[in-house]
């Protein structure tokens, strides 16, 4: 990635229970942050289908994909890639993903990704 | 006159060979002898039967109708005792003599029993036949300490099966690592951790000296003097070809009955196929080469001598759900000129190793992720030159696009290695025979009826090519936990599993999905009467925040108004709350409740506090409401007290989960103003008695409820409703409405096991209901003790350096 990273402290890791998601308001952006136990993942909190809150979905996994299922109509989104896994709808836009990590018990998100994604698009 | 063909052995290899012979024009009078009393079944799938994933009917390959259709003289449960190859006759154990012109040995193999004392004790088994499996199923269960001697493929599958049945299982293995004939020591180590993570104890490097006990086995004694308890012992220490009859017949026998490339023995009228054979010094224990042998033998014996059997490179796949292990070819890399390519991820438990020689694949080991086994098998089979793609040998396949994946497979490629079915064969079956289900495909082509590892590939092909592909009716909960719900309920009980994650870790893929997690959440709750470890992450959002999510992500709030009865004070409060929180819509529901719609998640706890009423659970797969009519308190036609009875019924059942939503009604006379006859449970008052009806519906379909019982007192009516309610909780499948439930079980059975059950059974249902009830509470009280950030939107601790525009 060419653009510099922009790690932003979000919240204590303990605020997000295991295998659950929580929504975080970042300015005008709404981000869904998930605790997978061994790592945290962050995606845009908006299902590409009916705009449902992904942070309220059930976390699961099949094969290599870790997914969240939107609570409105059961669309499955891969939390690593942001791709729609179910139903197979390639034409629908992906969900934006953000790098996330935990440092000193604080979850951090790299907000530079947004810029790079936009440049790439 | 047709030639007489006698086949000794009614197993997979023998019958598959006969199937091939029937494809040729030459006709025989065929007699098959089998010492088992069953028709041909899929022996490889016995471990799935033991693990409860399949029933006997699922693994039958040739039913008796197949034998009749082909006019095969079938002798089941008959063992051949003697062969006279000079006069060409076989004699069975009862002395009956059958003459042959051609004879096929398909006698298979037997379990090898290592020399040790005590193997004749009761409770000691091998695991070879359906009868063995049935006995193991009968004896296994919670509290049984099972010891499996042998940590190879069969031993591990047996261990897992016994564990699923509830046993406490230990695997004892002579070598230092598991499956050492298929895996190197690193791969064996990964496999061991996976088995141990599932709760199976593994003891390697142990040599068993004796089985101790009286008439029944009690302990296993090792050579080092250590003893472990055992009520059940399964010996899975390898197999030996059944070649004794070959010796009697005078054909050449080494370890197995020796056959040449045409599957002929040293006697021109005698042939052999399957695990009893020895070819170029090699023995066989896997299904694919045996089917190949059958094809060659069929050609030879029908006068089409030509095809040759060229031996086989061994490939094996462990059939334990959630433990992927695949091994093929020669993985010994200490040989000169041989190089190994490895990939390891210890936290994911994935280990892959390819062994190359001169740029070609010689062997492969996959542990933890065997999804690419098909690709590697093809490279092995075709001896493909891989020098050009060295960088991508272990890389995962491009994108997960099943359609494209199957499209890229060449027509001539083998899909089912066991039965030698190519992609072209399958496509032909789809186009020419209109095949569109897996069952039809198995029937037409035999694909996936061997080891079954190509099933998903076959399905992908069907999905891609057959326009009207239908999934075979799923009997299992979901792919993550591939067991029927009744089985999962049993496993939760027998293994004392108290959390969703335990069930997923031990019986599933460890991760689950939105289908299985809520279902298992329900099952652990109902099995332990609420005394389970509640895992909110496995619940749907409605059950995490106790409100019903709406299309815009807001929630609806329905306070409980038992029996649909409210007060001016409550109504005033509801009105005030609706105004205070700017509730966009207030609606009277069909359940005689008030619904406040469009509430923000963060407002929920404050609203509940202001309302001061309990949750109406209008979001739950649980008791929704008891709808009532006015009854004899006010109504001039009323014959029973519908209001007080309905309120009491709601109090007794509220806050409990059920397989699906459950809606009740109580009416005071047969005019049925609260529509009790189309509710999951309805109480219908009449002069001097109550009718209790169940399984009614007025939703997608309309179904009039069935009469459960007519009783004289209100208390008996309430109790009958409770009995059915708990019975449905304990026996319904998750997401099965009561109207499907009663149709599945039949009302006779429902009545017999609820209101007409023996006292102890009725009392048991009521006790478990009371216990669950005691542990339940009004969900909205969670406002005083919420879980971490349950209702709040997290505010970031800092804002990013570059403030972004949207």
Tab-separated table of N, CA and C in Angstrom, chain B residues 207-318:
chain	number	residue	atom	x	y	z
B	207	UNK	N	2.228	-50.300	23.337
B	207	UNK	CA	1.985	-51.632	22.856
B	207	UNK	C	1.058	-52.329	23.864
B	208	UNK	N	-0.027	-52.896	23.349
B	208	UNK	CA	-0.999	-53.515	24.244
B	208	UNK	C	-0.576	-54.943	24.546
B	209	UNK	N	-0.566	-55.276	25.832
B	209	UNK	CA	-0.148	-56.608	26.249
B	209	UNK	C	-1.345	-57.532	26.409
B	210	UNK	N	-2.405	-57.019	27.052
B	210	UNK	CA	-3.539	-57.892	27.334
B	210	UNK	C	-4.771	-57.064	27.612
B	211	UNK	N	-5.931	-57.723	27.420
B	211	UNK	CA	-7.197	-57.136	27.823
B	211	UNK	C	-7.611	-57.864	29.097
B	212	UNK	N	-7.820	-57.104	30.183
B	212	UNK	CA	-8.081	-57.720	31.480
B	212	UNK	C	-9.553	-57.632	31.830
B	213	UNK	N	-9.961	-58.476	32.801
B	213	UNK	CA	-11.338	-58.448	33.271
B	213	UNK	C	-11.838	-59.859	33.471
B	214	UNK	N	-13.140	-59.981	33.832
B	214	UNK	CA	-13.748	-61.309	33.980
B	214	UNK	C	-14.174	-61.792	32.606
B	215	UNK	N	-15.505	-62.060	32.467
B	215	UNK	CA	-15.947	-62.440	31.125
B	215	UNK	C	-16.020	-61.206	30.243
B	216	UNK	N	-16.246	-60.049	30.871
B	216	UNK	CA	-16.316	-58.801	30.106
B	216	UNK	C	-15.032	-58.009	30.310
B	217	UNK	N	-14.592	-57.335	29.265
B	217	UNK	CA	-13.348	-56.573	29.374
B	217	UNK	C	-13.513	-55.422	30.373
B	218	UNK	N	-12.471	-55.185	31.187
B	218	UNK	CA	-12.514	-54.101	32.163
B	218	UNK	C	-11.343	-53.137	32.024
B	219	UNK	N	-10.197	-53.686	31.603
B	219	UNK	CA	-9.005	-52.834	31.502
B	219	UNK	C	-8.159	-53.241	30.304
B	220	UNK	N	-7.356	-52.281	29.837
B	220	UNK	CA	-6.348	-52.581	28.826
B	220	UNK	C	-4.987	-52.430	29.492
B	221	UNK	N	-4.161	-53.469	29.370
B	221	UNK	CA	-2.824	-53.448	29.991
B	221	UNK	C	-1.775	-53.266	28.903
B	222	UNK	N	-0.875	-52.285	29.130
B	222	UNK	CA	0.199	-52.057	28.161
B	222	UNK	C	1.463	-52.780	28.603
B	223	UNK	N	2.384	-52.912	27.626
B	223	UNK	CA	3.624	-53.635	27.925
B	223	UNK	C	4.426	-52.934	29.012
B	224	UNK	N	4.299	-51.592	29.111
B	224	UNK	CA	5.065	-50.871	30.133
B	224	UNK	C	4.413	-50.985	31.505
B	225	UNK	N	3.335	-51.763	31.629
B	225	UNK	CA	2.725	-52.003	32.925
B	225	UNK	C	1.559	-51.082	33.242
B	226	UNK	N	1.385	-50.028	32.461
B	226	UNK	CA	0.275	-49.102	32.718
B	226	UNK	C	-1.047	-49.772	32.336
B	227	UNK	N	-2.116	-49.400	33.051
B	227	UNK	CA	-3.450	-49.938	32.735
B	227	UNK	C	-4.419	-48.780	32.544
B	228	UNK	N	-5.371	-48.945	31.646
B	228	UNK	CA	-6.459	-47.964	31.583
B	228	UNK	C	-7.786	-48.711	31.582
B	229	UNK	N	-8.836	-48.034	32.105
B	229	UNK	CA	-10.167	-48.644	32.181
B	229	UNK	C	-10.784	-48.745	30.791
B	230	UNK	N	-11.538	-49.799	30.580
B	230	UNK	CA	-12.225	-49.963	29.295
B	230	UNK	C	-13.439	-50.856	29.477
B	231	UNK	N	-14.632	-50.364	29.069
B	231	UNK	CA	-15.811	-51.241	29.037
B	231	UNK	C	-16.041	-51.748	27.624
B	232	UNK	N	-15.341	-51.132	26.688
B	232	UNK	CA	-15.571	-51.455	25.288
B	232	UNK	C	-14.221	-51.294	24.580
B	233	UNK	N	-13.816	-52.315	23.828
B	233	UNK	CA	-12.548	-52.237	23.102
B	233	UNK	C	-12.810	-52.531	21.627
B	234	UNK	N	-12.293	-51.669	20.775
B	234	UNK	CA	-12.386	-51.925	19.341
B	234	UNK	C	-10.967	-52.121	18.818
B	235	UNK	N	-10.742	-53.253	18.161
B	235	UNK	CA	-9.412	-53.518	17.610
B	235	UNK	C	-9.421	-53.138	16.137
B	236	UNK	N	-8.605	-52.160	15.801
B	236	UNK	CA	-8.512	-51.693	14.407
B	236	UNK	C	-7.035	-51.590	14.063
B	237	UNK	N	-6.373	-52.742	14.110
B	237	UNK	CA	-4.917	-52.758	13.961
B	237	UNK	C	-4.482	-53.205	12.575
B	238	UNK	N	-5.386	-53.086	11.612
B	238	UNK	CA	-5.011	-53.466	10.250
B	238	UNK	C	-5.855	-54.620	9.747
B	239	UNK	N	-5.684	-54.936	8.464
B	239	UNK	CA	-6.482	-56.007	7.873
B	239	UNK	C	-5.569	-57.036	7.222
B	240	UNK	N	-6.104	-58.233	7.046
B	240	UNK	CA	-5.397	-59.326	6.377
B	240	UNK	C	-6.317	-59.889	5.300
B	241	UNK	N	-5.793	-60.170	4.104
B	241	UNK	CA	-6.640	-60.733	3.040
B	241	UNK	C	-7.218	-62.092	3.468
B	242	UNK	N	-8.465	-62.352	3.091
B	242	UNK	CA	-9.053	-63.671	3.326
B	242	UNK	C	-8.643	-64.584	2.171
B	243	UNK	N	-7.536	-65.301	2.344
B	243	UNK	CA	-7.009	-66.071	1.224
B	243	UNK	C	-7.016	-67.579	1.475
B	244	UNK	N	-7.576	-68.006	2.623
B	244	UNK	CA	-7.535	-69.426	2.968
B	244	UNK	C	-8.250	-70.292	1.927
B	245	UNK	N	-9.399	-69.802	1.413
B	245	UNK	CA	-10.138	-70.586	0.419
B	245	UNK	C	-9.317	-70.742	-0.858
B	246	UNK	N	-8.521	-69.732	-1.147
B	246	UNK	CA	-7.648	-69.814	-2.323
B	246	UNK	C	-6.671	-70.961	-2.182
B	247	UNK	N	-6.112	-71.084	-0.977
B	247	UNK	CA	-5.178	-72.192	-0.735
B	247	UNK	C	-5.876	-73.524	-0.939
B	248	UNK	N	-7.121	-73.623	-0.389
B	248	UNK	CA	-7.878	-74.875	-0.555
B	248	UNK	C	-8.107	-75.201	-2.017
B	249	UNK	N	-8.339	-74.144	-2.801
B	249	UNK	CA	-8.608	-74.361	-4.217
B	249	UNK	C	-7.331	-74.674	-4.985
B	250	UNK	N	-6.191	-74.494	-4.312
B	250	UNK	CA	-4.923	-74.841	-4.936
B	250	UNK	C	-4.330	-73.759	-5.814
B	251	UNK	N	-4.875	-72.522	-5.757
B	251	UNK	CA	-4.267	-71.450	-6.548
B	251	UNK	C	-3.112	-70.842	-5.757
B	252	UNK	N	-2.229	-70.134	-6.453
B	252	UNK	CA	-1.064	-69.550	-5.790
B	252	UNK	C	-1.496	-68.455	-4.812
B	253	UNK	N	-1.007	-68.566	-3.590
B	253	UNK	CA	-1.338	-67.584	-2.560
B	253	UNK	C	-0.049	-67.167	-1.866
B	254	UNK	N	0.234	-65.872	-1.812
B	254	UNK	CA	1.299	-65.385	-0.930
B	254	UNK	C	0.629	-64.831	0.312
B	255	UNK	N	0.635	-63.488	0.421
B	255	UNK	CA	-0.165	-62.904	1.500
B	255	UNK	C	-1.624	-62.883	1.064
B	256	UNK	N	-1.854	-62.557	-0.210
B	256	UNK	CA	-3.201	-62.600	-0.772
B	256	UNK	C	-3.229	-63.595	-1.907
B	257	UNK	N	-4.401	-63.717	-2.531
B	257	UNK	CA	-4.524	-64.615	-3.683
B	257	UNK	C	-3.866	-63.910	-4.862
B	258	UNK	N	-2.854	-64.561	-5.443
B	258	UNK	CA	-2.050	-63.874	-6.451
B	258	UNK	C	-2.810	-63.787	-7.769
B	259	UNK	N	-2.897	-62.560	-8.308
B	259	UNK	CA	-3.533	-62.361	-9.615
B	259	UNK	C	-2.541	-61.680	-10.550
B	260	UNK	N	-2.745	-61.910	-11.871
B	260	UNK	CA	-1.913	-61.220	-12.859
B	260	UNK	C	-2.613	-59.939	-13.297
B	261	UNK	N	-2.100	-59.300	-14.341
B	261	UNK	CA	-2.662	-58.019	-14.792
B	261	UNK	C	-4.094	-58.156	-15.309
B	262	UNK	N	-4.487	-59.402	-15.665
B	262	UNK	CA	-5.866	-59.623	-16.140
B	262	UNK	C	-6.770	-60.141	-15.029
B	263	UNK	N	-6.285	-60.179	-13.813
B	263	UNK	CA	-7.015	-60.639	-12.641
B	263	UNK	C	-7.267	-62.148	-12.654
B	264	UNK	N	-6.406	-62.867	-13.364
B	264	UNK	CA	-6.502	-64.326	-13.371
B	264	UNK	C	-5.621	-64.892	-12.268
B	265	UNK	N	-6.064	-65.989	-11.678
B	265	UNK	CA	-5.214	-66.691	-10.712
B	265	UNK	C	-4.437	-67.762	-11.476
B	266	UNK	N	-3.762	-68.625	-10.741
B	266	UNK	CA	-2.987	-69.670	-11.403
B	266	UNK	C	-3.884	-70.772	-11.973
B	267	UNK	N	-5.189	-70.751	-11.636
B	267	UNK	CA	-6.144	-71.711	-12.204
B	267	UNK	C	-6.947	-70.983	-13.280
B	268	UNK	N	-6.981	-71.512	-14.522
B	268	UNK	CA	-7.621	-70.757	-15.610
B	268	UNK	C	-9.109	-70.492	-15.389
B	269	UNK	N	-9.765	-71.244	-14.522
B	269	UNK	CA	-11.187	-71.022	-14.297
B	269	UNK	C	-11.474	-70.189	-13.048
B	270	UNK	N	-10.409	-69.785	-12.373
B	270	UNK	CA	-10.595	-69.057	-11.112
B	270	UNK	C	-9.983	-67.662	-11.205
B	271	UNK	N	-10.721	-66.690	-10.727
B	271	UNK	CA	-10.311	-65.282	-10.765
B	271	UNK	C	-10.460	-64.714	-9.354
B	272	UNK	N	-9.879	-63.564	-9.160
B	272	UNK	CA	-10.041	-62.952	-7.848
B	272	UNK	C	-10.072	-61.444	-7.996
B	273	UNK	N	-10.789	-60.780	-7.079
B	273	UNK	CA	-10.928	-59.319	-7.123
B	273	UNK	C	-11.049	-58.791	-5.699
B	274	UNK	N	-10.502	-57.611	-5.499
B	274	UNK	CA	-10.721	-56.941	-4.224
B	274	UNK	C	-9.618	-57.146	-3.212
B	275	UNK	N	-9.975	-56.998	-1.945
B	275	UNK	CA	-8.983	-56.991	-0.874
B	275	UNK	C	-8.343	-58.349	-0.624
B	276	UNK	N	-8.895	-59.423	-1.212
B	276	UNK	CA	-8.282	-60.729	-1.020
B	276	UNK	C	-7.110	-60.949	-1.974
B	277	UNK	N	-6.918	-60.017	-2.924
B	277	UNK	CA	-5.913	-60.257	-3.964
B	277	UNK	C	-4.536	-59.681	-3.600
B	278	UNK	N	-3.547	-60.211	-4.291
B	278	UNK	CA	-2.202	-59.658	-4.241
B	278	UNK	C	-1.747	-59.510	-5.684
B	279	UNK	N	-1.340	-58.294	-6.059
B	279	UNK	CA	-0.952	-58.013	-7.433
B	279	UNK	C	0.426	-57.387	-7.405
B	280	UNK	N	1.396	-58.036	-8.087
B	280	UNK	CA	2.779	-57.542	-8.063
B	280	UNK	C	3.275	-57.293	-6.643
B	281	UNK	N	2.900	-58.161	-5.738
B	281	UNK	CA	3.349	-58.022	-4.359
B	281	UNK	C	2.592	-56.998	-3.547
B	282	UNK	N	1.612	-56.334	-4.170
B	282	UNK	CA	0.881	-55.275	-3.477
B	282	UNK	C	-0.475	-55.789	-2.996
B	283	UNK	N	-0.869	-55.367	-1.767
B	283	UNK	CA	-2.204	-55.671	-1.242
B	283	UNK	C	-3.049	-54.404	-1.335
B	284	UNK	N	-4.373	-54.549	-1.191
B	284	UNK	CA	-5.257	-53.400	-1.386
B	284	UNK	C	-6.241	-53.268	-0.228
B	285	UNK	N	-6.486	-52.050	0.172
B	285	UNK	CA	-7.469	-51.843	1.228
B	285	UNK	C	-8.313	-50.634	0.950
B	286	UNK	N	-8.187	-50.072	-0.233
B	286	UNK	CA	-8.928	-48.863	-0.567
B	286	UNK	C	-9.793	-49.150	-1.763
B	287	UNK	N	-10.833	-48.346	-1.906
B	287	UNK	CA	-11.896	-48.758	-2.810
B	287	UNK	C	-11.567	-48.529	-4.289
B	288	UNK	N	-10.878	-47.436	-4.619
B	288	UNK	CA	-10.701	-47.110	-6.043
B	288	UNK	C	-10.023	-48.228	-6.838
B	289	UNK	N	-8.885	-48.753	-6.398
B	289	UNK	CA	-8.250	-49.814	-7.203
B	289	UNK	C	-9.123	-51.063	-7.310
B	290	UNK	N	-9.989	-51.285	-6.332
B	290	UNK	CA	-10.819	-52.488	-6.366
B	290	UNK	C	-11.863	-52.410	-7.473
B	291	UNK	N	-12.413	-51.212	-7.680
B	291	UNK	CA	-13.362	-51.057	-8.767
B	291	UNK	C	-12.652	-51.206	-10.116
B	292	UNK	N	-11.433	-50.679	-10.178
B	292	UNK	CA	-10.630	-50.795	-11.397
B	292	UNK	C	-10.380	-52.280	-11.693
B	293	UNK	N	-10.036	-53.025	-10.658
B	293	UNK	CA	-9.832	-54.474	-10.822
B	293	UNK	C	-11.095	-55.131	-11.367
B	294	UNK	N	-12.253	-54.720	-10.835
B	294	UNK	CA	-13.526	-55.312	-11.252
B	294	UNK	C	-13.767	-55.124	-12.737
B	295	UNK	N	-13.427	-53.939	-13.247
B	295	UNK	CA	-13.611	-53.669	-14.674
B	295	UNK	C	-12.731	-54.587	-15.521
B	296	UNK	N	-11.474	-54.712	-15.076
B	296	UNK	CA	-10.528	-55.542	-15.822
B	296	UNK	C	-10.991	-56.999	-15.793
B	297	UNK	N	-11.380	-57.455	-14.624
B	297	UNK	CA	-11.817	-58.842	-14.484
B	297	UNK	C	-13.055	-59.108	-15.342
B	298	UNK	N	-13.979	-58.126	-15.377
B	298	UNK	CA	-15.198	-58.307	-16.178
B	298	UNK	C	-14.837	-58.491	-17.640
B	299	UNK	N	-13.870	-57.709	-18.119
B	299	UNK	CA	-13.448	-57.851	-19.519
B	299	UNK	C	-12.823	-59.218	-19.745
B	300	UNK	N	-11.934	-59.625	-18.828
B	300	UNK	CA	-11.241	-60.901	-18.995
B	300	UNK	C	-12.222	-62.068	-19.025
B	301	UNK	N	-13.128	-62.092	-18.075
B	301	UNK	CA	-13.974	-63.272	-17.876
B	301	UNK	C	-15.045	-63.380	-18.961
B	302	UNK	N	-15.372	-62.251	-19.614
B	302	UNK	CA	-16.402	-62.300	-20.649
B	302	UNK	C	-15.785	-62.493	-22.030
B	303	UNK	N	-14.502	-62.830	-22.047
B	303	UNK	CA	-13.886	-63.105	-23.338
B	303	UNK	C	-13.379	-61.866	-24.048
B	304	UNK	N	-13.253	-60.775	-23.311
B	304	UNK	CA	-12.723	-59.540	-23.894
B	304	UNK	C	-11.355	-59.219	-23.302
B	305	UNK	N	-10.573	-60.271	-23.098
B	305	UNK	CA	-9.267	-60.129	-22.477
B	305	UNK	C	-8.476	-59.046	-23.181
B	306	UNK	N	-7.956	-58.091	-22.470
B	306	UNK	CA	-7.260	-56.968	-23.086
B	306	UNK	C	-6.885	-55.933	-22.032
B	307	UNK	N	-7.890	-55.343	-21.375
B	307	UNK	CA	-7.578	-54.345	-20.346
B	307	UNK	C	-6.708	-54.953	-19.252
B	308	UNK	N	-5.788	-54.161	-18.754
B	308	UNK	CA	-4.906	-54.672	-17.706
B	308	UNK	C	-5.014	-53.798	-16.456
B	309	UNK	N	-4.771	-54.435	-15.337
B	309	UNK	CA	-4.749	-53.711	-14.075
B	309	UNK	C	-3.298	-53.346	-13.795
B	310	UNK	N	-3.044	-52.069	-13.647
B	310	UNK	CA	-1.665	-51.611	-13.553
B	310	UNK	C	-1.265	-51.271	-12.124
B	311	UNK	N	-2.005	-51.778	-11.168
B	311	UNK	CA	-1.693	-51.414	-9.787
B	311	UNK	C	-2.278	-50.051	-9.491
B	312	UNK	N	-1.979	-49.525	-8.325
B	312	UNK	CA	-2.607	-48.267	-7.951
B	312	UNK	C	-1.718	-47.532	-6.985
B	313	UNK	N	-1.736	-46.207	-7.090
B	313	UNK	CA	-1.039	-45.457	-6.059
B	313	UNK	C	-2.051	-45.193	-4.951
B	314	UNK	N	-1.675	-45.491	-3.734
B	314	UNK	CA	-2.655	-45.419	-2.657
B	314	UNK	C	-3.075	-43.980	-2.377
B	315	UNK	N	-4.379	-43.782	-2.166
B	315	UNK	CA	-4.881	-42.470	-1.759
B	315	UNK	C	-5.893	-42.710	-0.667
B	316	UNK	N	-5.854	-41.918	0.369
B	316	UNK	CA	-6.851	-42.115	1.412
B	316	UNK	C	-7.288	-40.796	1.999
B	317	UNK	N	-8.535	-40.794	2.398
B	317	UNK	CA	-9.129	-39.590	2.974
B	317	UNK	C	-9.839	-40.011	4.253
B	318	UNK	N	-9.559	-39.293	5.313
B	318	UNK	CA	-10.186	-39.603	6.600
B	318	UNK	C	-11.602	-39.050	6.574
